mmCIF file of C-alpha atoms and ligand atoms in Angstrom:
data_model
loop_
_atom_site.group_PDB
_atom_site.id
_atom_site.type_symbol
_atom_site.label_atom_id
_atom_site.label_comp_id
_atom_site.label_asym_id
_atom_site.label_seq_id
_atom_site.Cartn_x
_atom_site.Cartn_y
_atom_site.Cartn_z
ATOM 1 C CA MET A 234 48.095 97.199 -29.788
ATOM 2 C CA SER A 235 44.414 96.451 -30.031
ATOM 3 C CA ARG A 236 42.815 94.490 -27.257
ATOM 4 C CA LYS A 237 42.045 90.837 -27.530
ATOM 5 C CA ILE A 238 38.506 89.885 -28.380
ATOM 6 C CA VAL A 239 36.415 87.688 -26.131
ATOM 7 C CA LEU A 240 33.142 86.111 -27.193
ATOM 8 C CA SER A 241 30.894 84.409 -24.716
ATOM 9 C CA GLY A 242 27.501 82.867 -25.234
ATOM 10 C CA MET A 243 24.704 81.658 -23.042
ATOM 11 C CA GLN A 244 21.349 80.122 -23.862
ATOM 12 C CA PRO A 245 18.403 82.232 -22.699
ATOM 13 C CA THR A 246 17.342 80.072 -19.787
ATOM 14 C CA GLY A 247 15.625 82.899 -17.898
ATOM 15 C CA ARG A 248 16.591 83.801 -14.371
ATOM 16 C CA LEU A 249 20.102 82.882 -13.399
ATOM 17 C CA HIS A 250 21.121 80.991 -10.291
ATOM 18 C CA LEU A 251 24.221 81.033 -8.129
ATOM 19 C CA GLY A 252 25.762 78.230 -10.201
ATOM 20 C CA ASN A 253 25.507 80.361 -13.355
ATOM 21 C CA TYR A 254 26.870 83.299 -11.439
ATOM 22 C CA GLU A 255 29.933 81.529 -10.032
ATOM 23 C CA GLY A 256 30.544 79.423 -13.155
ATOM 24 C CA ALA A 257 30.329 82.127 -15.781
ATOM 25 C CA LEU A 258 28.965 85.513 -14.965
ATOM 26 C CA ARG A 259 31.403 86.532 -12.250
ATOM 27 C CA ASN A 260 34.228 85.724 -14.628
ATOM 28 C CA TRP A 261 32.724 87.675 -17.523
ATOM 29 C CA VAL A 262 32.328 90.717 -15.333
ATOM 30 C CA SER A 263 36.039 90.625 -14.552
ATOM 31 C CA LEU A 264 37.013 90.151 -18.220
ATOM 32 C CA GLN A 265 35.158 93.179 -19.527
ATOM 33 C CA ASP A 266 37.787 95.638 -18.303
ATOM 34 C CA GLU A 267 40.660 93.870 -19.972
ATOM 35 C CA PHE A 268 39.183 92.732 -23.292
ATOM 36 C CA ASP A 269 36.829 93.745 -26.055
ATOM 37 C CA MET A 270 33.900 91.654 -25.027
ATOM 38 C CA TYR A 271 30.852 90.384 -26.822
ATOM 39 C CA CYS A 272 28.205 88.584 -24.760
ATOM 40 C CA CYS A 273 25.739 86.804 -26.951
ATOM 41 C CA ILE A 274 22.351 85.532 -25.807
ATOM 42 C CA VAL A 275 21.984 82.602 -28.169
ATOM 43 C CA ASP A 276 18.244 82.378 -28.810
ATOM 44 C CA TRP A 277 18.665 80.397 -32.043
ATOM 45 C CA HIS A 278 20.614 77.740 -30.147
ATOM 46 C CA ALA A 279 17.723 77.488 -27.704
ATOM 47 C CA LEU A 280 15.430 76.668 -30.625
ATOM 48 C CA THR A 281 17.414 73.520 -31.399
ATOM 49 C CA SER A 282 15.728 71.928 -28.384
ATOM 50 C CA ASP A 283 12.878 74.275 -27.381
ATOM 51 C CA PHE A 284 11.319 74.896 -30.803
ATOM 52 C CA ASP A 285 7.906 73.970 -29.423
ATOM 53 C CA ASP A 286 8.103 76.465 -26.565
ATOM 54 C CA THR A 287 8.774 79.788 -28.213
ATOM 55 C CA ALA A 288 6.183 81.876 -26.342
ATOM 56 C CA ALA A 289 8.403 82.164 -23.272
ATOM 57 C CA MET A 290 11.569 83.087 -25.174
ATOM 58 C CA LYS A 291 11.186 86.846 -24.938
ATOM 59 C CA ASP A 292 10.735 86.768 -21.159
ATOM 60 C CA ARG A 293 13.666 84.410 -20.761
ATOM 61 C CA ILE A 294 15.888 86.730 -22.755
ATOM 62 C CA PHE A 295 14.764 89.705 -20.718
ATOM 63 C CA ASP A 296 15.216 87.978 -17.349
ATOM 64 C CA MET A 297 18.662 86.807 -18.291
ATOM 65 C CA ALA A 298 19.736 90.205 -19.585
ATOM 66 C CA VAL A 299 18.526 91.749 -16.332
ATOM 67 C CA ASP A 300 20.610 89.290 -14.334
ATOM 68 C CA TYR A 301 23.671 89.982 -16.497
ATOM 69 C CA LEU A 302 23.416 93.707 -16.005
ATOM 70 C CA ALA A 303 22.497 93.484 -12.338
ATOM 71 C CA SER A 304 25.577 91.317 -11.769
ATOM 72 C CA GLY A 305 27.843 93.980 -13.173
ATOM 73 C CA LEU A 306 28.116 93.440 -16.897
ATOM 74 C CA ASP A 307 28.285 96.928 -18.284
ATOM 75 C CA GLY A 308 26.688 97.612 -21.642
ATOM 76 C CA ASN A 309 29.271 100.343 -22.251
ATOM 77 C CA LYS A 310 32.203 97.980 -21.852
ATOM 78 C CA CYS A 311 30.722 94.826 -23.269
ATOM 79 C CA ALA A 312 28.337 94.359 -26.199
ATOM 80 C CA VAL A 313 25.460 92.403 -24.687
ATOM 81 C CA PHE A 314 23.186 91.312 -27.520
ATOM 82 C CA ILE A 315 20.701 88.799 -28.864
ATOM 83 C CA GLN A 316 22.100 86.420 -31.482
ATOM 84 C CA SER A 317 19.060 86.650 -33.779
ATOM 85 C CA GLN A 318 19.434 90.415 -33.958
ATOM 86 C CA VAL A 319 22.719 89.985 -35.809
ATOM 87 C CA LYS A 320 21.707 88.079 -38.936
ATOM 88 C CA GLU A 321 25.301 87.449 -39.961
ATOM 89 C CA HIS A 322 25.357 84.551 -37.468
ATOM 90 C CA ALA A 323 22.941 82.776 -39.812
ATOM 91 C CA GLU A 324 24.844 83.709 -42.952
ATOM 92 C CA LEU A 325 28.186 82.457 -41.658
ATOM 93 C CA HIS A 326 26.562 79.293 -40.332
ATOM 94 C CA LEU A 327 25.095 78.647 -43.773
ATOM 95 C CA LEU A 328 28.429 79.111 -45.508
ATOM 96 C CA PHE A 329 30.113 76.803 -42.995
ATOM 97 C CA SER A 330 27.432 74.195 -43.628
ATOM 98 C CA MET A 331 28.709 73.923 -47.203
ATOM 99 C CA ILE A 332 32.291 73.134 -46.242
ATOM 100 C CA ILE A 333 31.962 70.972 -43.142
ATOM 101 C CA PRO A 334 31.451 67.223 -43.527
ATOM 102 C CA ILE A 335 28.471 65.838 -41.620
ATOM 103 C CA PRO A 336 30.617 63.235 -39.783
ATOM 104 C CA TRP A 337 32.521 66.071 -38.074
ATOM 105 C CA LEU A 338 29.242 67.063 -36.451
ATOM 106 C CA GLU A 339 28.086 63.528 -35.701
ATOM 107 C CA ARG A 340 31.351 62.959 -33.856
ATOM 108 C CA VAL A 341 30.792 65.795 -31.354
ATOM 109 C CA PRO A 342 30.128 64.005 -28.038
ATOM 110 C CA SER A 343 27.095 66.086 -27.033
ATOM 111 C CA TYR A 344 25.332 65.224 -30.291
ATOM 112 C CA LYS A 345 24.984 61.485 -29.839
ATOM 113 C CA GLU A 346 24.245 61.791 -26.140
ATOM 114 C CA LYS A 347 21.548 64.412 -26.433
ATOM 115 C CA SER A 348 19.967 63.273 -29.670
ATOM 116 C CA GLU A 349 19.310 59.932 -28.013
ATOM 117 C CA SER A 350 18.347 61.111 -24.526
ATOM 118 C CA LEU A 351 16.191 64.029 -25.689
ATOM 119 C CA GLY A 352 14.982 62.519 -28.939
ATOM 120 C CA LEU A 353 16.322 65.431 -30.963
ATOM 121 C CA ASP A 354 16.875 64.646 -34.620
ATOM 122 C CA SER A 355 16.535 67.911 -36.517
ATOM 123 C CA TYR A 356 18.940 69.291 -39.059
ATOM 124 C CA GLY A 357 19.405 72.350 -36.814
ATOM 125 C CA PHE A 358 20.250 70.242 -33.791
ATOM 126 C CA LEU A 359 23.015 68.456 -35.686
ATOM 127 C CA GLY A 360 24.282 71.894 -36.658
ATOM 128 C CA TYR A 361 24.305 73.224 -33.069
ATOM 129 C CA PRO A 362 28.105 73.247 -32.732
ATOM 130 C CA LEU A 363 28.514 74.701 -36.219
ATOM 131 C CA LEU A 364 26.255 77.602 -35.288
ATOM 132 C CA GLN A 365 28.404 78.024 -32.181
ATOM 133 C CA ALA A 366 31.519 78.077 -34.398
ATOM 134 C CA ALA A 367 29.846 80.822 -36.427
ATOM 135 C CA ASP A 368 29.088 82.787 -33.230
ATOM 136 C CA ILE A 369 32.751 82.743 -32.319
ATOM 137 C CA LEU A 370 34.441 83.141 -35.695
ATOM 138 C CA LEU A 371 32.070 85.944 -36.729
ATOM 139 C CA TYR A 372 33.885 88.174 -34.218
ATOM 140 C CA ARG A 373 37.309 86.695 -34.979
ATOM 141 C CA ALA A 374 37.474 86.104 -31.250
ATOM 142 C CA ASP A 375 40.768 85.263 -29.581
ATOM 143 C CA LEU A 376 39.289 83.811 -26.410
ATOM 144 C CA VAL A 377 36.110 82.021 -25.444
ATOM 145 C CA PRO A 378 35.400 81.688 -21.714
ATOM 146 C CA VAL A 379 33.672 78.334 -21.259
ATOM 147 C CA GLY A 380 33.382 75.394 -18.939
ATOM 148 C CA LYS A 381 35.085 72.054 -19.625
ATOM 149 C CA ASP A 382 31.922 70.605 -21.152
ATOM 150 C CA GLN A 383 32.295 73.033 -24.068
ATOM 151 C CA LEU A 384 35.835 72.061 -25.075
ATOM 152 C CA PRO A 385 34.754 69.764 -27.927
ATOM 153 C CA HIS A 386 32.782 72.674 -29.399
ATOM 154 C CA ILE A 387 35.797 74.958 -29.250
ATOM 155 C CA GLU A 388 37.951 72.273 -30.853
ATOM 156 C CA LEU A 389 35.409 71.954 -33.670
ATOM 157 C CA THR A 390 35.454 75.744 -34.055
ATOM 158 C CA ARG A 391 39.218 75.621 -34.539
ATOM 159 C CA GLU A 392 38.846 72.873 -37.147
ATOM 160 C CA VAL A 393 36.226 74.926 -38.977
ATOM 161 C CA ALA A 394 38.581 77.933 -39.022
ATOM 162 C CA ARG A 395 41.425 75.798 -40.361
ATOM 163 C CA ARG A 396 39.253 74.303 -43.087
ATOM 164 C CA PHE A 397 37.930 77.700 -44.121
ATOM 165 C CA ASN A 398 41.425 79.186 -44.180
ATOM 166 C CA SER A 399 42.891 76.338 -46.183
ATOM 167 C CA LEU A 400 40.135 76.644 -48.801
ATOM 168 C CA TYR A 401 39.938 80.427 -49.122
ATOM 169 C CA GLY A 402 42.953 82.019 -47.402
ATOM 170 C CA GLU A 403 43.767 83.156 -43.886
ATOM 171 C CA VAL A 404 40.718 85.052 -42.653
ATOM 172 C CA LEU A 405 39.562 83.402 -39.459
ATOM 173 C CA PRO A 406 41.912 83.157 -36.452
ATOM 174 C CA GLU A 407 41.721 80.013 -34.335
ATOM 175 C CA PRO A 408 40.220 80.912 -30.968
ATOM 176 C CA GLN A 409 41.284 79.495 -27.634
ATOM 177 C CA ALA A 410 39.089 78.303 -24.823
ATOM 178 C CA LYS A 411 39.589 80.228 -21.621
ATOM 179 C CA LEU A 412 38.867 77.802 -18.822
ATOM 180 C CA THR A 413 38.292 79.378 -15.477
ATOM 181 C CA LYS A 414 38.641 77.878 -12.087
ATOM 182 C CA PHE A 415 35.497 78.356 -10.125
ATOM 183 C CA ALA A 416 33.835 76.957 -7.086
ATOM 184 C CA GLU A 417 31.475 74.122 -7.871
ATOM 185 C CA VAL A 418 28.165 75.290 -6.444
ATOM 186 C CA PRO A 419 25.963 72.651 -4.835
ATOM 187 C CA GLY A 420 22.195 72.996 -5.023
ATOM 188 C CA THR A 421 19.818 72.681 -2.093
ATOM 189 C CA ASP A 422 19.721 68.878 -2.482
ATOM 190 C CA GLY A 423 23.517 68.538 -2.509
ATOM 191 C CA ARG A 424 23.713 67.774 -6.241
ATOM 192 C CA LYS A 425 25.212 70.264 -8.682
ATOM 193 C CA MET A 426 23.033 73.384 -8.821
ATOM 194 C CA SER A 427 20.919 73.090 -11.948
ATOM 195 C CA LYS A 428 17.530 74.255 -13.107
ATOM 196 C CA SER A 429 16.679 70.752 -14.246
ATOM 197 C CA TYR A 430 17.153 69.431 -10.684
ATOM 198 C CA ASP A 431 14.917 72.144 -9.222
ATOM 199 C CA ASN A 432 17.518 72.842 -6.535
ATOM 200 C CA VAL A 433 18.585 76.387 -7.357
ATOM 201 C CA LEU A 434 19.053 79.604 -5.418
ATOM 202 C CA SER A 435 18.239 82.354 -7.916
ATOM 203 C CA LEU A 436 19.682 85.838 -7.990
ATOM 204 C CA ALA A 437 16.089 87.071 -8.334
ATOM 205 C CA ASP A 438 14.738 85.285 -5.247
ATOM 206 C CA THR A 439 13.713 87.482 -2.338
ATOM 207 C CA PRO A 440 15.795 87.257 0.851
ATOM 208 C CA GLU A 441 12.876 85.376 2.430
ATOM 209 C CA GLU A 442 12.712 82.863 -0.412
ATOM 210 C CA THR A 443 16.452 82.343 -0.126
ATOM 211 C CA ALA A 444 16.233 81.764 3.632
ATOM 212 C CA LYS A 445 13.334 79.371 3.157
ATOM 213 C CA LYS A 446 15.101 77.318 0.494
ATOM 214 C CA ILE A 447 18.247 77.146 2.619
ATOM 215 C CA SER A 448 16.240 76.063 5.665
ATOM 216 C CA THR A 449 15.181 72.913 3.781
ATOM 217 C CA MET A 450 18.675 72.176 2.509
ATOM 218 C CA PHE A 451 20.198 68.766 2.587
ATOM 219 C CA THR A 452 23.007 68.501 5.182
ATOM 220 C CA ASP A 453 25.312 65.812 6.530
ATOM 221 C CA PRO A 454 22.925 62.820 6.876
ATOM 222 C CA GLU A 455 24.775 61.636 9.999
ATOM 223 C CA LYS A 456 24.058 64.821 11.890
ATOM 224 C CA LEU A 457 20.457 64.469 12.994
ATOM 225 C CA ARG A 458 20.302 66.749 15.981
ATOM 226 C CA MET A 459 22.198 69.639 17.477
ATOM 227 C CA GLY A 460 24.685 67.710 19.647
ATOM 228 C CA ASP A 461 25.651 65.219 16.916
ATOM 229 C CA PRO A 462 29.105 65.683 15.425
ATOM 230 C CA GLY A 463 28.871 66.788 11.778
ATOM 231 C CA HIS A 464 31.107 66.456 8.718
ATOM 232 C CA PRO A 465 31.289 69.865 7.082
ATOM 233 C CA GLU A 466 33.301 68.511 4.154
ATOM 234 C CA LYS A 467 30.253 66.447 3.154
ATOM 235 C CA CYS A 468 27.718 69.216 3.697
ATOM 236 C CA PRO A 469 26.462 71.484 0.881
ATOM 237 C CA VAL A 470 25.577 74.173 3.429
ATOM 238 C CA TYR A 471 29.226 74.342 4.396
ATOM 239 C CA ALA A 472 30.309 74.348 0.728
ATOM 240 C CA LEU A 473 28.185 77.473 0.271
ATOM 241 C CA HIS A 474 29.634 79.050 3.425
ATOM 242 C CA ARG A 475 33.055 78.638 1.847
ATOM 243 C CA ILE A 476 31.928 80.782 -1.069
ATOM 244 C CA TYR A 477 29.705 83.344 0.662
ATOM 245 C CA THR A 478 30.730 83.639 4.307
ATOM 246 C CA HIS A 479 33.878 85.676 4.432
ATOM 247 C CA GLU A 480 34.893 85.316 8.047
ATOM 248 C CA GLY A 481 34.918 82.480 10.519
ATOM 249 C CA THR A 482 34.381 79.526 8.194
ATOM 250 C CA ASP A 483 36.998 77.501 10.093
ATOM 251 C CA LYS A 484 35.109 78.102 13.307
ATOM 252 C CA ILE A 485 31.860 77.032 11.643
ATOM 253 C CA ALA A 486 33.538 73.778 10.619
ATOM 254 C CA ASP A 487 34.968 73.214 14.114
ATOM 255 C CA ASP A 488 31.675 73.953 15.863
ATOM 256 C CA CYS A 489 29.839 71.665 13.450
ATOM 257 C CA ARG A 490 32.324 68.839 14.058
ATOM 258 C CA THR A 491 32.123 69.127 17.814
ATOM 259 C CA GLY A 492 28.341 69.343 17.759
ATOM 260 C CA LYS A 493 28.301 72.840 19.211
ATOM 261 C CA LEU A 494 26.690 74.326 16.124
ATOM 262 C CA GLY A 495 23.320 72.996 14.983
ATOM 263 C CA CYS A 496 22.104 72.983 11.397
ATOM 264 C CA VAL A 497 19.223 75.370 11.999
ATOM 265 C CA ALA A 498 21.453 78.186 13.251
ATOM 266 C CA ASP A 499 24.077 77.375 10.670
ATOM 267 C CA LYS A 500 21.561 77.677 7.838
ATOM 268 C CA LYS A 501 20.298 81.004 9.151
ATOM 269 C CA HIS A 502 23.856 82.264 9.089
ATOM 270 C CA LEU A 503 24.325 81.054 5.510
ATOM 271 C CA ALA A 504 21.098 82.706 4.371
ATOM 272 C CA GLN A 505 22.356 85.936 5.889
ATOM 273 C CA SER A 506 25.696 85.668 4.067
ATOM 274 C CA ILE A 507 24.097 84.945 0.717
ATOM 275 C CA ASN A 508 21.485 87.651 1.119
ATOM 276 C CA GLU A 509 24.214 90.133 1.982
ATOM 277 C CA ALA A 510 26.259 89.161 -1.068
ATOM 278 C CA LEU A 511 23.227 89.431 -3.334
ATOM 279 C CA ALA A 512 21.764 92.634 -1.905
ATOM 280 C CA PRO A 513 23.414 94.987 -4.427
ATOM 281 C CA VAL A 514 22.581 92.662 -7.335
ATOM 282 C CA ARG A 515 18.968 92.487 -6.229
ATOM 283 C CA GLN A 516 18.699 96.207 -5.851
ATOM 284 C CA LYS A 517 20.060 96.794 -9.340
ATOM 285 C CA ARG A 518 17.751 94.068 -10.582
ATOM 286 C CA ALA A 519 14.686 95.768 -9.162
ATOM 287 C CA GLU A 520 15.684 99.053 -10.804
ATOM 288 C CA LEU A 521 16.118 97.390 -14.181
ATOM 289 C CA VAL A 522 12.849 95.498 -13.949
ATOM 290 C CA SER A 523 11.025 98.740 -13.331
ATOM 291 C CA HIS A 524 12.760 100.304 -16.362
ATOM 292 C CA PRO A 525 12.582 97.602 -19.042
ATOM 293 C CA ASP A 526 13.376 100.138 -21.768
ATOM 294 C CA VAL A 527 16.858 100.533 -20.342
ATOM 295 C CA VAL A 528 17.433 96.808 -20.773
ATOM 296 C CA TRP A 529 16.111 96.691 -24.337
ATOM 297 C CA ASP A 530 18.235 99.740 -25.172
ATOM 298 C CA VAL A 531 21.366 97.992 -23.929
ATOM 299 C CA LEU A 532 20.509 94.956 -26.071
ATOM 300 C CA ARG A 533 19.791 97.076 -29.135
ATOM 301 C CA ASP A 534 22.989 99.040 -28.718
ATOM 302 C CA GLY A 535 24.925 95.796 -28.147
ATOM 303 C CA ALA A 536 23.523 94.373 -31.377
ATOM 304 C CA LYS A 537 24.605 97.514 -33.221
ATOM 305 C CA ARG A 538 28.174 97.176 -32.009
ATOM 306 C CA ALA A 539 28.215 93.436 -32.639
ATOM 307 C CA SER A 540 26.837 94.030 -36.161
ATOM 308 C CA ALA A 541 29.685 96.397 -36.942
ATOM 309 C CA ARG A 542 32.289 93.751 -36.147
ATOM 310 C CA ALA A 543 30.232 90.965 -37.760
ATOM 311 C CA GLY A 544 29.801 93.052 -40.912
ATOM 312 C CA GLU A 545 33.565 93.483 -41.234
ATOM 313 C CA THR A 546 34.138 89.766 -40.869
ATOM 314 C CA MET A 547 31.492 88.946 -43.472
ATOM 315 C CA GLU A 548 33.117 91.358 -45.933
ATOM 316 C CA LEU A 549 36.389 89.483 -45.458
ATOM 317 C CA VAL A 550 34.623 86.138 -45.774
ATOM 318 C CA ARG A 551 32.689 87.086 -48.927
ATOM 319 C CA SER A 552 35.847 88.516 -50.522
ATOM 320 C CA ALA A 553 37.873 85.442 -49.679
ATOM 321 C CA MET A 554 35.130 83.207 -51.105
ATOM 322 C CA ARG A 555 34.703 85.430 -54.193
ATOM 323 C CA LEU A 556 31.053 85.974 -53.386
ATOM 324 C CA LYS A 557 30.948 89.688 -54.092
ATOM 325 C CA TYR A 558 28.832 90.483 -57.101
ATOM 326 C CA ASP A 559 27.932 94.140 -56.639
ATOM 327 C CA SER A 560 30.024 95.361 -59.549
HETATM 328 N N1 LIG B 250 26.913 75.868 -26.223
HETATM 329 C C1 LIG B 250 27.064 76.890 -25.221
HETATM 330 C C2 LIG B 250 26.491 76.358 -23.897
HETATM 331 O O1 LIG B 250 25.619 75.519 -23.894
HETATM 332 C C3 LIG B 250 26.334 78.151 -25.577
HETATM 333 C C4 LIG B 250 26.978 78.872 -26.729
HETATM 334 C C5 LIG B 250 26.442 79.108 -27.953
HETATM 335 C C6 LIG B 250 28.261 79.479 -26.697
HETATM 336 N N2 LIG B 250 27.311 79.835 -28.707
HETATM 337 C C7 LIG B 250 28.423 80.080 -27.973
HETATM 338 C C8 LIG B 250 29.262 79.557 -25.729
HETATM 339 C C9 LIG B 250 29.604 80.748 -28.291
HETATM 340 C C10 LIG B 250 30.428 80.244 -26.065
HETATM 341 C C11 LIG B 250 30.599 80.826 -27.333
HETATM 342 O O2 LIG B 250 26.900 76.818 -22.859
#
């Protein structure tokens, strides 16, 4: 029995933060032992919104790849690669664009929302989810690990596969979303951790930067000074303790409630826990940053392995569509 195929994708946003780590990366690292995994850095998707900011793309790709590898993705187990280095993504997207009605794309919830809020109206932006369908179907993936927000894109991918198969014959299996339960990670201001809120703790931060950011964190607004009783269930510092402090979290909650534990000491403790958890990642990170060739080699090798699978799929697709003219 061959192993199931997993395809995951992430836009090259640069350095990753704890929210990315808990929401996606940690899960990918655990999947790579069980499945044939392809991890795609989707630089073409990034162009659908950041087409006017291409100078930073290479650094963003590099920083993200470093964080992937430092977090435990292993280039020998998982093909980590850049989307634009496997041209078949573009070819399959183009073929899909011929068979998919425009209203299918206009109906995708993220389209209307984002085209209005971000003023995006390009042809490529409308095609964003179709390019994502191509990313997935190009590997004939069985599973796609994503968050809930991506479910409409996976549903569209399944519809694309069905339409292709009904026109040309059974070539493309319908993939399934693999939703994972993960801890929602609050940012330093108590909102969801997100680059756009400027509230992130990055894997690449130094221990001092981490401690400094945590020292300014939002806490329970009713606990103003040490003796005041706090409400750990409302406090983002406590939410992070629950993820990163392995022992004594109940005591932290009790001491906060009774006023015995003040926020300053509590935050120092949290910084220590997070810095301990990240120490091995940061060490690996520093090694990779000082050997950039290793990172580019992993990406090149990943693209080679991805191309092999993508090439097989495109042969099947071109045959099914009767688009082979070589003899
Ligand atoms: N749309 C995904 C996101 O914003 C990124 C993505 C592109 C993706 N292609 C993919 C995710 C293929 C999974 C599979 O997170």
